[in-house]
Structure formats: C-alpha cells, structure tokens
Amino acid sequence: MKLQLKLALYNTLTKVAIITLMGILILVSINRISVNHMHQRLIQKKNKLVTNLSSTAINDLLTQQKTFTDYNLLKEEYIILKEVKSNHQQKLKQHFSQETREIEGSQEEYQILSAEFNYQGKTYLLELGETMNTVGQLEHTISVFTFFILLAAVVLTLVSDLAFSKFLLAPFYQIIDQKLNKVNDPISFNYEPVKTTTEDFRILDQSISTLMNKITDLFLTEKEFIANVSHELLTPISILNTRLENLLNDEKLSVEGENKIFACLKTLNRLKSIINSLLLISKVENNQYKKPDTIVLKEMISEVYEEMEHRLAMMDLTFTIKLSQSYVFKGNRSLFHTLLMNIVNNAIKYNLPSGSVTIYDTFIGDNYALVIADTGQGMEVNQVSHAFQRFEKFQSEKEDSYGLGLSIVKSIAAFHELELEIDSETGKGTSVTIVFQKK
C-alpha cells in the first residue's frame, strides 16, 4: 500500500473515531437534554397558565368533584386541575415524574409536572403532562442527522487527506522517478536537487545523490578494470597462441610434441572464448553499448539461419520459421544477433539427430513474443530455474560448452528491456520465449 493512501486512511480513521465518539456522547446525552428541555417547557406552560387564571376561570374549570381534566386531540398533552387541602405550614410542592397514563383506553408514557399553587386562600394542584413520543422522535432525528454528518465527514476527510498527501508526497515521487527509475547509466545521473520544502525529502535527495556519486566512481573503476583485463589477458593469450603455432612449423617436432601443442592451443582458445564472453557480459551490464539500430526481426532470423545452416545440415535438423508479424524495434543489432545466435546454437547443440528447430511468434497479453523451440533432450524443473547462472552446464558433455551462453542471453535481454521465459521437459525439448515490451 502506498504511503499516500496509508496517511489518508490513518487521518480518516482517526477523525472517524473522534466523530463517532462524539456522536455516541450526543446520543447518550440526547435523552437527558430532551427531558430537561421538556421540563423547562412544562414549567413555562405552568407559569403562563397560573398567571392567566382568574377565580371565575377556576370555578368554571373545576367540577363538582373538585377536578378538571383536558387533553388535546392527539393525546400528546393533557392538563389536570384540582383543589387540594391547604396546609400553610408546608411548602408548596413541585416535582417531575415519568409515568404511564391511560386516556380513552390508550396508554402513553408521559413526562409529568405536578405543581401546587395558592389562589385566594385556596390550594390547587396543577398537573401538566407531555408524551415521551416527542423525545423518541427527537432522538431519531438527531441520530439520522449525526449519521449523515459522520458519513459526510468521512468522505470529505478522505478526499481532502488524499489531495493533501498527494501534494505533500509529490517531491518524494519526483525524486524516485528522476533519481532512480529513469537512471540507466550512473554517469548521466542528474545531480540537480528536486525542489521541496520538506526537510526529510531534501535529505533523501542528497543521500541518493551522494550514493550515486560513489556508484559512479565504482562504475568508472570497473570500466577501467575491464579495459585493462581485456588488454592484459587477451594480449598474452594471443602471443602464446602465435608461439605455439610457430612451434608446430618445426620439422624436428615429434608427433607426441605436436599433440601436446595442439592440446595447449585448444586450452588457450577455450580460455580466450571464456574471457571474451565474460567481458561481453560485463560491458552489457555496465551499459557500455548503445541502442541506435532499427532491427527487423525477420531479417535478423534469416541471417542467423544462414550462419547456422551448415550445422543444421550436419545434424539433419529441420529449421522452420513461422512469423505472422513483421516486428521492428530499436536496439543494438550486434548484441541482439549474439542473443539469437546463442539461443539457436543451444537449440542445435542439445537437439537430437533428425530433430527440428522452430521459430514462431505469438502474443502474450498485448506484448509481442518470439519463441525458439527445439525437440532436444530438454531440462529438468530444477535445472530451468538455474539456466541463466554463469558456468551452469548441467553436466553437459559438450566440449565447447562453457555455461555462459544463456548468461549472455540474459544480460543482452535485460539491456533491451526484454523478458525471457524457458519452458522445458526432459526428453521432449525446450522452448525459449522472448517477450518484447509493448510499444
């Protein structure tokens, strides 16, 4: 998960937790708040009613049983007024209660204010009731409102945090893109710092530049070493090769001596081939080649066939080319020729007499792919996973096998940003697939 998304989720979840806690506190407190509000409203109604009462009104209200009861149409409120025995020594009572009352066969939960008051020497008890349904409706309304506020807060928080974290991390991704992803050659590294106001990103930028500077020094040292090795090793080998060939021209040389010199020449050629292969791999991996050529795949395969035609005839192998596309790409012609030569050479070398080598194209997803398949001895599953390792020969008995062919193929493929896949089965053959990047 990206850091940007992690930051946004953390901020959102934190705010959601806070808002949820506040919402729970509101829901827990809403009942008490609503009841207190109802109490204040009942007191106001009582005060207004008592203030507006007159002796005539009280006499009209009270029945012969000394009580009066009234309620509204929906039974949400009711009023009871009755005369009680006066006791001037006691303080007038006023209290709230919550009780169930039955009105015309319907039971409702009421919040009730019972208040005594004196009027013209008499004591009256006024009882005002208001149904609790109002509180329930108010709680429901506030609950729904709180939920939508929470939902809106979550969405707005997530959007705003994503936008802010994207703005905040923009220099970081710019550093990754310019200083790492787009760097193919340390010599051409861009040391210009990325503009940012975040100190942490400045430190990261400076650290990468410092590290790349060290890598550049090591890279130049390695290139120099490769050049020296090329000269210091190959030159003595060439001198020895010339001297041994001159010794062969000596008429006094015995047959046994000739055989020994031939063996020495064979060993020198083997050593020279290994050194050249290792130097090629090193140069390719150090990006010492460029990709200026337009390569037509059909033409390249035809050239490889012409060069290998005599070997195919020697082993009586059938060589088939089935290309449905005329694929063209940019690269290094010489290197890609070496890649194809190594793969086709292996397909011939490890094939069975009267077998076949087939080259065809296909598509893997949206990517063009070239497949070189043979009917050779094949490899075991554990051998396929180590096929690209250097000097891995899988106990091959071929004298001209050094275990570097597929290592060269892998390096050249990586240089051209190509993917390699090997599918092999013992006794049934091997197919090597080269997957080209989508244009």
Short mmCIF file of C-alpha atoms in Angstrom, two decimals:
data_model
loop_
_atom_site.label_atom_id
_atom_site.label_comp_id
_atom_site.label_asym_id
_atom_site.label_seq_id
_atom_site.Cartn_x
_atom_site.Cartn_y
_atom_site.Cartn_z
CA MET A 1 0.00 0.00 0.00
CA LYS A 2 1.32 3.44 -0.94
CA LEU A 3 2.39 5.87 1.78
CA GLN A 4 -0.08 8.43 0.43
CA LEU A 5 -3.01 6.05 0.94
CA LYS A 6 -1.74 4.97 4.36
CA LEU A 7 -1.57 8.59 5.55
CA ALA A 8 -5.03 9.33 4.19
CA LEU A 9 -6.51 6.20 5.82
CA TYR A 10 -4.81 6.94 9.14
CA ASN A 11 -6.11 10.53 9.23
CA THR A 12 -9.57 9.44 8.13
CA LEU A 13 -9.83 6.62 10.67
CA THR A 14 -8.59 8.92 13.43
CA LYS A 15 -11.18 11.56 12.63
CA VAL A 16 -13.89 8.94 12.19
CA ALA A 17 -13.07 7.57 15.65
CA ILE A 18 -13.28 11.06 17.18
CA ILE A 19 -16.52 11.91 15.37
CA THR A 20 -18.02 8.53 16.29
CA LEU A 21 -17.12 9.06 19.95
CA MET A 22 -18.70 12.49 19.89
CA GLY A 23 -21.78 11.07 18.15
CA ILE A 24 -22.12 8.39 20.83
CA LEU A 25 -21.84 11.03 23.55
CA ILE A 26 -24.53 13.08 21.81
CA LEU A 27 -26.86 10.07 21.54
CA VAL A 28 -26.26 9.16 25.17
CA SER A 29 -26.92 12.73 26.30
CA ILE A 30 -29.82 13.50 23.97
CA ASN A 31 -32.40 11.83 26.22
CA ARG A 32 -31.34 13.86 29.23
CA ILE A 33 -31.15 17.04 27.17
CA SER A 34 -34.61 16.40 25.68
CA VAL A 35 -36.14 15.67 29.09
CA ASN A 36 -34.59 18.85 30.58
CA HIS A 37 -35.92 20.80 27.63
CA MET A 38 -39.36 19.28 28.21
CA HIS A 39 -39.18 20.21 31.89
CA GLN A 40 -38.46 23.83 31.02
CA ARG A 41 -41.33 23.88 28.56
CA LEU A 42 -43.74 22.42 31.14
CA ILE A 43 -42.66 25.00 33.72
CA GLN A 44 -43.26 27.80 31.22
CA LYS A 45 -46.72 26.42 30.42
CA LYS A 46 -47.50 26.15 34.13
CA ASN A 47 -46.40 29.70 34.85
CA LYS A 48 -48.38 31.05 31.90
CA LEU A 49 -51.50 29.09 32.94
CA VAL A 50 -51.32 30.15 36.60
CA THR A 51 -50.73 33.78 35.62
CA ASN A 52 -53.79 33.88 33.35
CA LEU A 53 -56.16 32.11 35.79
CA SER A 54 -58.95 34.01 37.49
CA SER A 55 -61.41 32.98 40.15
CA THR A 56 -64.12 32.81 37.55
CA ALA A 57 -61.98 30.62 35.32
CA ILE A 58 -61.09 28.33 38.19
CA ASN A 59 -64.74 27.94 39.20
CA ASP A 60 -65.64 27.20 35.61
CA LEU A 61 -62.83 24.70 35.29
CA LEU A 62 -63.44 22.79 38.45
CA THR A 63 -66.23 20.32 38.51
CA GLN A 64 -68.37 19.38 41.46
CA GLN A 65 -65.83 16.68 42.18
CA LYS A 66 -63.31 19.47 42.55
CA THR A 67 -61.25 18.40 39.48
CA PHE A 68 -60.80 19.29 35.82
CA THR A 69 -59.14 17.23 33.11
CA ASP A 70 -58.42 18.07 29.48
CA TYR A 71 -56.15 16.76 26.72
CA ASN A 72 -55.50 17.61 23.09
CA LEU A 73 -56.79 15.66 20.12
CA LEU A 74 -53.64 13.53 19.64
CA LYS A 75 -53.31 12.92 23.39
CA GLU A 76 -49.77 14.37 23.26
CA GLU A 77 -50.54 16.77 26.14
CA TYR A 78 -53.02 16.85 28.99
CA ILE A 79 -53.89 19.08 31.96
CA ILE A 80 -55.46 18.27 35.34
CA LEU A 81 -56.50 20.94 37.83
CA LYS A 82 -57.99 20.14 41.20
CA GLU A 83 -58.38 21.71 44.61
CA VAL A 84 -56.43 20.12 47.48
CA LYS A 85 -56.45 20.60 51.21
CA SER A 86 -54.33 23.57 52.16
CA ASN A 87 -51.62 23.32 54.75
CA HIS A 88 -50.00 26.71 55.12
CA GLN A 89 -47.22 25.29 57.26
CA GLN A 90 -45.91 23.12 54.42
CA LYS A 91 -44.03 24.43 51.41
CA LEU A 92 -45.82 24.18 48.08
CA LYS A 93 -44.71 21.06 46.21
CA GLN A 94 -43.44 20.93 42.64
CA HIS A 95 -41.83 17.87 41.07
CA PHE A 96 -41.42 15.98 37.81
CA SER A 97 -42.18 12.32 37.18
CA GLN A 98 -42.42 9.91 34.30
CA GLU A 99 -45.48 7.73 34.42
CA THR A 100 -47.79 5.73 32.18
CA ARG A 101 -51.30 7.14 31.89
CA GLU A 102 -54.35 5.69 30.19
CA ILE A 103 -56.53 8.08 28.25
CA GLU A 104 -59.60 6.68 26.49
CA GLY A 105 -58.12 3.18 26.51
CA SER A 106 -54.76 4.27 25.10
CA GLN A 107 -51.69 4.02 27.30
CA GLU A 108 -48.87 6.51 26.80
CA GLU A 109 -45.64 7.33 28.61
CA TYR A 110 -45.75 10.94 29.88
CA GLN A 111 -43.34 13.36 31.45
CA ILE A 112 -45.45 14.98 34.19
CA LEU A 113 -45.09 18.23 36.12
CA SER A 114 -47.05 18.28 39.41
CA ALA A 115 -47.14 21.75 40.94
CA GLU A 116 -49.18 23.23 43.82
CA PHE A 117 -50.15 26.90 43.94
CA ASN A 118 -52.32 29.12 46.15
CA TYR A 119 -55.08 31.27 44.83
CA GLN A 120 -57.37 33.42 47.04
CA GLY A 121 -56.69 31.34 50.13
CA LYS A 122 -57.15 28.01 48.45
CA THR A 123 -54.55 25.47 47.33
CA TYR A 124 -54.72 23.90 43.88
CA LEU A 125 -52.76 21.09 42.27
CA LEU A 126 -51.90 21.55 38.63
CA GLU A 127 -50.67 18.54 36.67
CA LEU A 128 -49.28 19.03 33.16
CA GLY A 129 -48.27 16.01 31.09
CA GLU A 130 -46.43 15.70 27.74
CA THR A 131 -45.94 12.44 25.93
CA MET A 132 -42.44 10.91 25.63
CA ASN A 133 -43.04 10.23 21.94
CA THR A 134 -41.63 13.67 21.25
CA VAL A 135 -38.34 12.67 22.89
CA GLY A 136 -38.19 9.50 20.81
CA GLN A 137 -38.81 11.43 17.60
CA LEU A 138 -36.16 13.96 18.55
CA GLU A 139 -33.63 11.19 19.31
CA HIS A 140 -34.34 9.53 15.96
CA THR A 141 -33.96 12.82 14.08
CA ILE A 142 -30.67 13.60 15.79
CA SER A 143 -29.40 10.03 15.24
CA VAL A 144 -30.08 10.21 11.49
CA PHE A 145 -28.57 13.68 11.31
CA THR A 146 -25.48 12.51 13.20
CA PHE A 147 -25.07 9.52 10.88
CA PHE A 148 -25.15 11.65 7.74
CA ILE A 149 -22.78 14.18 9.31
CA LEU A 150 -20.40 11.31 10.11
CA LEU A 151 -20.68 9.91 6.58
CA ALA A 152 -20.07 13.32 5.01
CA ALA A 153 -17.13 13.91 7.35
CA VAL A 154 -15.57 10.57 6.35
CA VAL A 155 -15.88 11.29 2.61
CA LEU A 156 -14.64 14.87 2.89
CA THR A 157 -11.79 13.83 5.19
CA LEU A 158 -10.66 11.03 2.87
CA VAL A 159 -10.79 13.26 -0.23
CA SER A 160 -9.02 16.16 1.46
CA ASP A 161 -6.35 13.91 3.00
CA LEU A 162 -5.70 12.17 -0.33
CA ALA A 163 -5.36 15.54 -2.05
CA PHE A 164 -3.08 16.93 0.65
CA SER A 165 -0.92 13.79 0.90
CA LYS A 166 -0.59 13.77 -2.89
CA PHE A 167 0.62 17.36 -2.77
CA LEU A 168 2.87 16.59 0.19
CA LEU A 169 4.45 13.48 -1.38
CA ALA A 170 4.81 14.90 -4.90
CA PRO A 171 8.53 15.74 -4.35
CA PHE A 172 9.12 12.23 -3.00
CA TYR A 173 7.71 10.56 -6.12
CA GLN A 174 9.61 13.05 -8.27
CA ILE A 175 12.85 12.03 -6.53
CA ILE A 176 12.07 8.33 -7.03
CA ASP A 177 11.21 8.86 -10.70
CA GLN A 178 14.08 11.16 -11.68
CA LYS A 179 16.83 9.88 -9.40
CA LEU A 180 16.14 6.13 -9.50
CA ASN A 181 13.64 4.88 -12.10
CA LYS A 182 14.99 6.89 -15.04
CA VAL A 183 18.67 6.30 -14.29
CA ASN A 184 20.12 3.71 -16.67
CA ASP A 185 23.69 4.95 -16.55
CA PRO A 186 25.20 6.41 -13.34
CA ILE A 187 27.47 8.66 -15.40
CA SER A 188 24.45 10.55 -16.79
CA PHE A 189 22.85 10.96 -13.34
CA ASN A 190 21.12 14.30 -12.76
CA TYR A 191 22.52 15.85 -9.57
CA GLU A 192 20.19 18.87 -9.65
CA PRO A 193 18.15 18.80 -6.41
CA VAL A 194 14.38 18.43 -6.58
CA LYS A 195 12.52 21.49 -5.30
CA THR A 196 10.80 20.76 -2.00
CA THR A 197 10.05 22.48 1.30
CA THR A 198 10.16 19.22 3.26
CA GLU A 199 13.47 18.70 5.01
CA ASP A 200 13.12 14.90 5.01
CA PHE A 201 12.85 14.84 1.22
CA ARG A 202 15.87 17.14 0.92
CA ILE A 203 17.89 14.66 3.00
CA LEU A 204 16.65 11.76 0.83
CA ASP A 205 17.58 13.64 -2.35
CA GLN A 206 21.05 14.47 -1.02
CA SER A 207 21.61 10.89 0.18
CA ILE A 208 20.69 9.43 -3.22
CA SER A 209 22.98 11.91 -4.97
CA THR A 210 25.84 11.04 -2.62
CA LEU A 211 25.27 7.32 -3.11
CA MET A 212 25.06 7.72 -6.88
CA ASN A 213 28.33 9.66 -6.85
CA LYS A 214 30.02 6.72 -5.13
CA ILE A 215 28.43 4.28 -7.59
CA THR A 216 29.69 6.40 -10.50
CA ASP A 217 33.24 6.21 -9.15
CA LEU A 218 32.95 2.43 -8.79
CA PHE A 219 31.43 2.17 -12.25
CA LEU A 220 34.28 4.10 -13.84
CA THR A 221 36.78 1.98 -11.92
CA GLU A 222 35.11 -1.20 -13.15
CA LYS A 223 35.11 0.04 -16.76
CA GLU A 224 38.79 0.81 -16.44
CA PHE A 225 39.38 -2.63 -14.93
CA ILE A 226 37.53 -4.31 -17.80
CA ALA A 227 39.64 -2.43 -20.34
CA ASN A 228 42.81 -3.47 -18.50
CA VAL A 229 41.70 -7.09 -18.25
CA SER A 230 40.87 -7.11 -21.95
CA HIS A 231 44.37 -5.95 -22.76
CA GLU A 232 46.38 -7.72 -20.04
CA LEU A 233 44.77 -11.15 -20.52
CA LEU A 234 43.96 -11.34 -24.19
CA THR A 235 47.32 -10.00 -25.36
CA PRO A 236 49.43 -12.72 -23.62
CA ILE A 237 46.99 -15.35 -24.86
CA SER A 238 47.45 -14.12 -28.42
CA ILE A 239 51.25 -14.15 -28.01
CA LEU A 240 51.19 -17.70 -26.61
CA ASN A 241 48.88 -18.77 -29.41
CA THR A 242 51.29 -17.38 -32.03
CA ARG A 243 54.34 -19.00 -30.44
CA LEU A 244 52.65 -22.39 -30.23
CA GLU A 245 51.61 -22.16 -33.86
CA ASN A 246 55.23 -21.34 -34.76
CA LEU A 247 56.41 -24.40 -32.86
CA LEU A 248 54.16 -26.55 -34.99
CA ASN A 249 56.17 -25.47 -38.04
CA ASP A 250 59.33 -27.04 -36.59
CA GLU A 251 60.14 -30.09 -38.71
CA LYS A 252 62.04 -31.71 -35.85
CA LEU A 253 58.90 -31.74 -33.68
CA SER A 254 57.76 -35.25 -32.78
CA VAL A 255 54.17 -36.47 -33.09
CA GLU A 256 53.83 -36.54 -29.32
CA GLY A 257 55.01 -32.93 -29.17
CA GLU A 258 52.51 -31.89 -31.83
CA ASN A 259 49.68 -33.46 -29.86
CA LYS A 260 50.70 -31.61 -26.72
CA ILE A 261 50.92 -28.29 -28.59
CA PHE A 262 47.50 -28.92 -30.16
CA ALA A 263 46.11 -29.55 -26.66
CA CYS A 264 47.68 -26.29 -25.43
CA LEU A 265 46.19 -24.35 -28.37
CA LYS A 266 42.79 -25.85 -27.62
CA THR A 267 43.06 -24.77 -23.98
CA LEU A 268 44.14 -21.24 -25.00
CA ASN A 269 41.19 -20.94 -27.39
CA ARG A 270 38.87 -22.12 -24.65
CA LEU A 271 40.33 -19.55 -22.22
CA LYS A 272 40.07 -16.80 -24.84
CA SER A 273 36.43 -17.67 -25.52
CA ILE A 274 35.57 -17.60 -21.79
CA ILE A 275 37.31 -14.23 -21.28
CA ASN A 276 35.55 -12.72 -24.30
CA SER A 277 32.19 -13.98 -23.03
CA LEU A 278 32.75 -12.57 -19.54
CA LEU A 279 33.92 -9.25 -20.97
CA LEU A 280 30.82 -9.10 -23.16
CA ILE A 281 28.52 -9.75 -20.19
CA SER A 282 30.31 -7.13 -18.10
CA LYS A 283 30.15 -4.49 -20.83
CA VAL A 284 26.48 -5.13 -21.47
CA GLU A 285 25.58 -4.98 -17.78
CA ASN A 286 27.56 -1.74 -17.41
CA ASN A 287 25.61 -0.15 -20.30
CA GLN A 288 28.72 0.35 -22.40
CA TYR A 289 26.66 -0.22 -25.54
CA LYS A 290 24.06 1.99 -27.17
CA LYS A 291 20.81 1.11 -28.95
CA PRO A 292 20.92 3.10 -32.18
CA ASP A 293 19.77 0.43 -34.65
CA THR A 294 16.38 -0.34 -36.14
CA ILE A 295 16.16 -4.13 -36.03
CA VAL A 296 13.83 -6.03 -38.37
CA LEU A 297 13.24 -9.36 -36.66
CA LYS A 298 12.59 -11.37 -39.85
CA GLU A 299 15.86 -10.21 -41.41
CA MET A 300 17.82 -10.97 -38.23
CA ILE A 301 16.43 -14.52 -38.02
CA SER A 302 17.25 -15.12 -41.69
CA GLU A 303 20.85 -14.07 -41.07
CA VAL A 304 21.13 -16.44 -38.10
CA TYR A 305 19.73 -19.27 -40.23
CA GLU A 306 22.31 -18.66 -42.99
CA GLU A 307 25.14 -18.77 -40.44
CA MET A 308 23.84 -21.94 -38.81
CA GLU A 309 22.77 -23.73 -41.98
CA HIS A 310 25.84 -25.98 -42.15
CA ARG A 311 25.40 -27.11 -38.53
CA LEU A 312 21.72 -27.85 -39.13
CA ALA A 313 22.70 -29.99 -42.14
CA MET A 314 25.34 -31.87 -40.13
CA MET A 315 22.73 -32.96 -37.57
CA ASP A 316 19.96 -33.39 -40.17
CA LEU A 317 17.75 -30.89 -38.34
CA THR A 318 14.67 -29.23 -39.80
CA PHE A 319 14.64 -25.44 -39.36
CA THR A 320 11.20 -23.78 -39.60
CA ILE A 321 10.35 -20.07 -39.43
CA LYS A 322 6.70 -19.12 -38.87
CA LEU A 323 6.36 -15.36 -38.34
CA SER A 324 2.95 -13.73 -38.73
CA GLN A 325 4.20 -10.22 -37.90
CA SER A 326 6.98 -8.08 -39.32
CA TYR A 327 8.16 -6.84 -35.95
CA VAL A 328 10.59 -3.91 -35.77
CA PHE A 329 12.22 -2.40 -32.67
CA LYS A 330 15.13 -0.20 -31.61
CA GLY A 331 18.24 -1.81 -30.13
CA ASN A 332 21.82 -2.87 -30.67
CA ARG A 333 21.95 -5.02 -33.78
CA SER A 334 25.21 -6.75 -32.92
CA LEU A 335 24.12 -7.65 -29.39
CA PHE A 336 20.70 -8.90 -30.44
CA HIS A 337 22.35 -11.00 -33.16
CA THR A 338 24.52 -12.55 -30.42
CA LEU A 339 21.40 -13.24 -28.33
CA LEU A 340 19.65 -15.09 -31.16
CA MET A 341 22.84 -16.95 -32.11
CA ASN A 342 23.28 -18.26 -28.56
CA ILE A 343 19.67 -19.44 -28.28
CA VAL A 344 19.63 -21.10 -31.71
CA ASN A 345 23.08 -22.57 -31.09
CA ASN A 346 21.80 -24.23 -27.89
CA ALA A 347 18.72 -25.48 -29.76
CA ILE A 348 21.04 -27.15 -32.30
CA LYS A 349 23.74 -28.30 -29.88
CA TYR A 350 21.38 -30.09 -27.48
CA ASN A 351 18.96 -31.36 -30.12
CA LEU A 352 18.52 -34.96 -31.21
CA PRO A 353 19.55 -36.19 -34.70
CA SER A 354 16.82 -35.61 -37.30
CA GLY A 355 15.06 -33.31 -34.87
CA SER A 356 13.72 -29.82 -35.51
CA VAL A 357 14.13 -26.18 -34.53
CA THR A 358 11.09 -23.95 -34.91
CA ILE A 359 10.91 -20.16 -34.59
CA TYR A 360 7.43 -18.64 -34.41
CA ASP A 361 5.77 -15.55 -32.96
CA THR A 362 2.76 -15.07 -30.72
CA PHE A 363 1.23 -12.54 -28.33
CA ILE A 364 1.34 -12.80 -24.55
CA GLY A 365 -1.36 -10.39 -23.48
CA ASP A 366 -0.68 -7.24 -25.51
CA ASN A 367 3.05 -7.97 -25.86
CA TYR A 368 4.68 -9.46 -28.94
CA ALA A 369 6.72 -12.59 -28.25
CA LEU A 370 9.22 -14.68 -30.21
CA VAL A 371 9.54 -18.42 -29.42
CA ILE A 372 12.53 -20.64 -30.32
CA ALA A 373 11.55 -24.27 -29.75
CA ASP A 374 13.55 -27.47 -30.24
CA THR A 375 12.98 -31.20 -29.96
CA GLY A 376 16.13 -31.82 -27.93
CA GLN A 377 16.95 -33.53 -24.67
CA GLY A 378 15.28 -30.85 -22.52
CA MET A 379 15.93 -29.94 -18.89
CA GLU A 380 14.55 -30.90 -15.52
CA VAL A 381 12.46 -28.44 -13.50
CA ASN A 382 15.26 -27.57 -11.06
CA GLN A 383 17.64 -27.01 -13.98
CA VAL A 384 15.31 -24.50 -15.65
CA SER A 385 15.37 -22.23 -12.59
CA HIS A 386 19.21 -22.09 -12.72
CA ALA A 387 19.56 -21.95 -16.51
CA PHE A 388 20.80 -18.34 -16.56
CA GLN A 389 23.51 -18.81 -13.93
CA ARG A 390 27.07 -18.44 -15.16
CA PHE A 391 29.10 -21.62 -15.72
CA GLU A 392 25.98 -23.72 -15.14
CA LYS A 393 26.40 -26.56 -17.66
CA PHE A 394 24.09 -29.21 -16.13
CA GLN A 395 26.81 -31.85 -16.54
CA SER A 396 26.90 -31.28 -20.31
CA GLU A 397 29.36 -33.49 -22.16
CA LYS A 398 29.80 -30.96 -24.99
CA GLU A 399 33.42 -29.82 -25.11
CA ASP A 400 32.53 -26.37 -26.46
CA SER A 401 30.05 -25.71 -23.66
CA TYR A 402 31.24 -23.16 -21.07
CA GLY A 403 27.95 -22.47 -19.31
CA LEU A 404 27.94 -18.80 -20.38
CA GLY A 405 25.60 -18.83 -23.40
CA LEU A 406 22.34 -18.21 -21.51
CA SER A 407 24.08 -15.76 -19.14
CA ILE A 408 24.98 -13.67 -22.20
CA VAL A 409 21.40 -14.01 -23.44
CA LYS A 410 20.02 -12.83 -20.10
CA SER A 411 22.33 -9.76 -19.98
CA ILE A 412 21.50 -8.72 -23.56
CA ALA A 413 17.76 -9.23 -22.93
CA ALA A 414 17.91 -7.05 -19.81
CA PHE A 415 19.84 -4.41 -21.79
CA HIS A 416 16.98 -4.33 -24.34
CA GLU A 417 14.29 -4.49 -21.60
CA LEU A 418 13.07 -7.87 -22.81
CA GLU A 419 11.64 -10.69 -20.71
CA LEU A 420 12.84 -14.29 -21.06
CA GLU A 421 10.83 -17.41 -20.31
CA ILE A 422 12.05 -21.01 -20.55
CA ASP A 423 9.72 -23.97 -20.80
CA SER A 424 11.44 -27.35 -20.88
CA GLU A 425 10.69 -31.02 -20.31
CA THR A 426 13.17 -33.85 -20.21
CA GLY A 427 13.14 -35.84 -23.43
CA LYS A 428 10.63 -33.52 -25.16
CA GLY A 429 12.66 -30.38 -25.82
CA THR A 430 13.00 -26.75 -24.76
CA SER A 431 11.34 -23.53 -25.84
CA VAL A 432 12.77 -20.08 -25.08
CA THR A 433 10.31 -17.17 -25.28
CA ILE A 434 11.46 -13.58 -25.79
CA VAL A 435 8.77 -11.10 -24.73
CA PHE A 436 9.07 -7.59 -26.18
CA GLN A 437 7.81 -4.52 -24.37
CA LYS A 438 4.58 -3.04 -25.68
CA LYS A 439 5.28 -0.10 -27.97
#
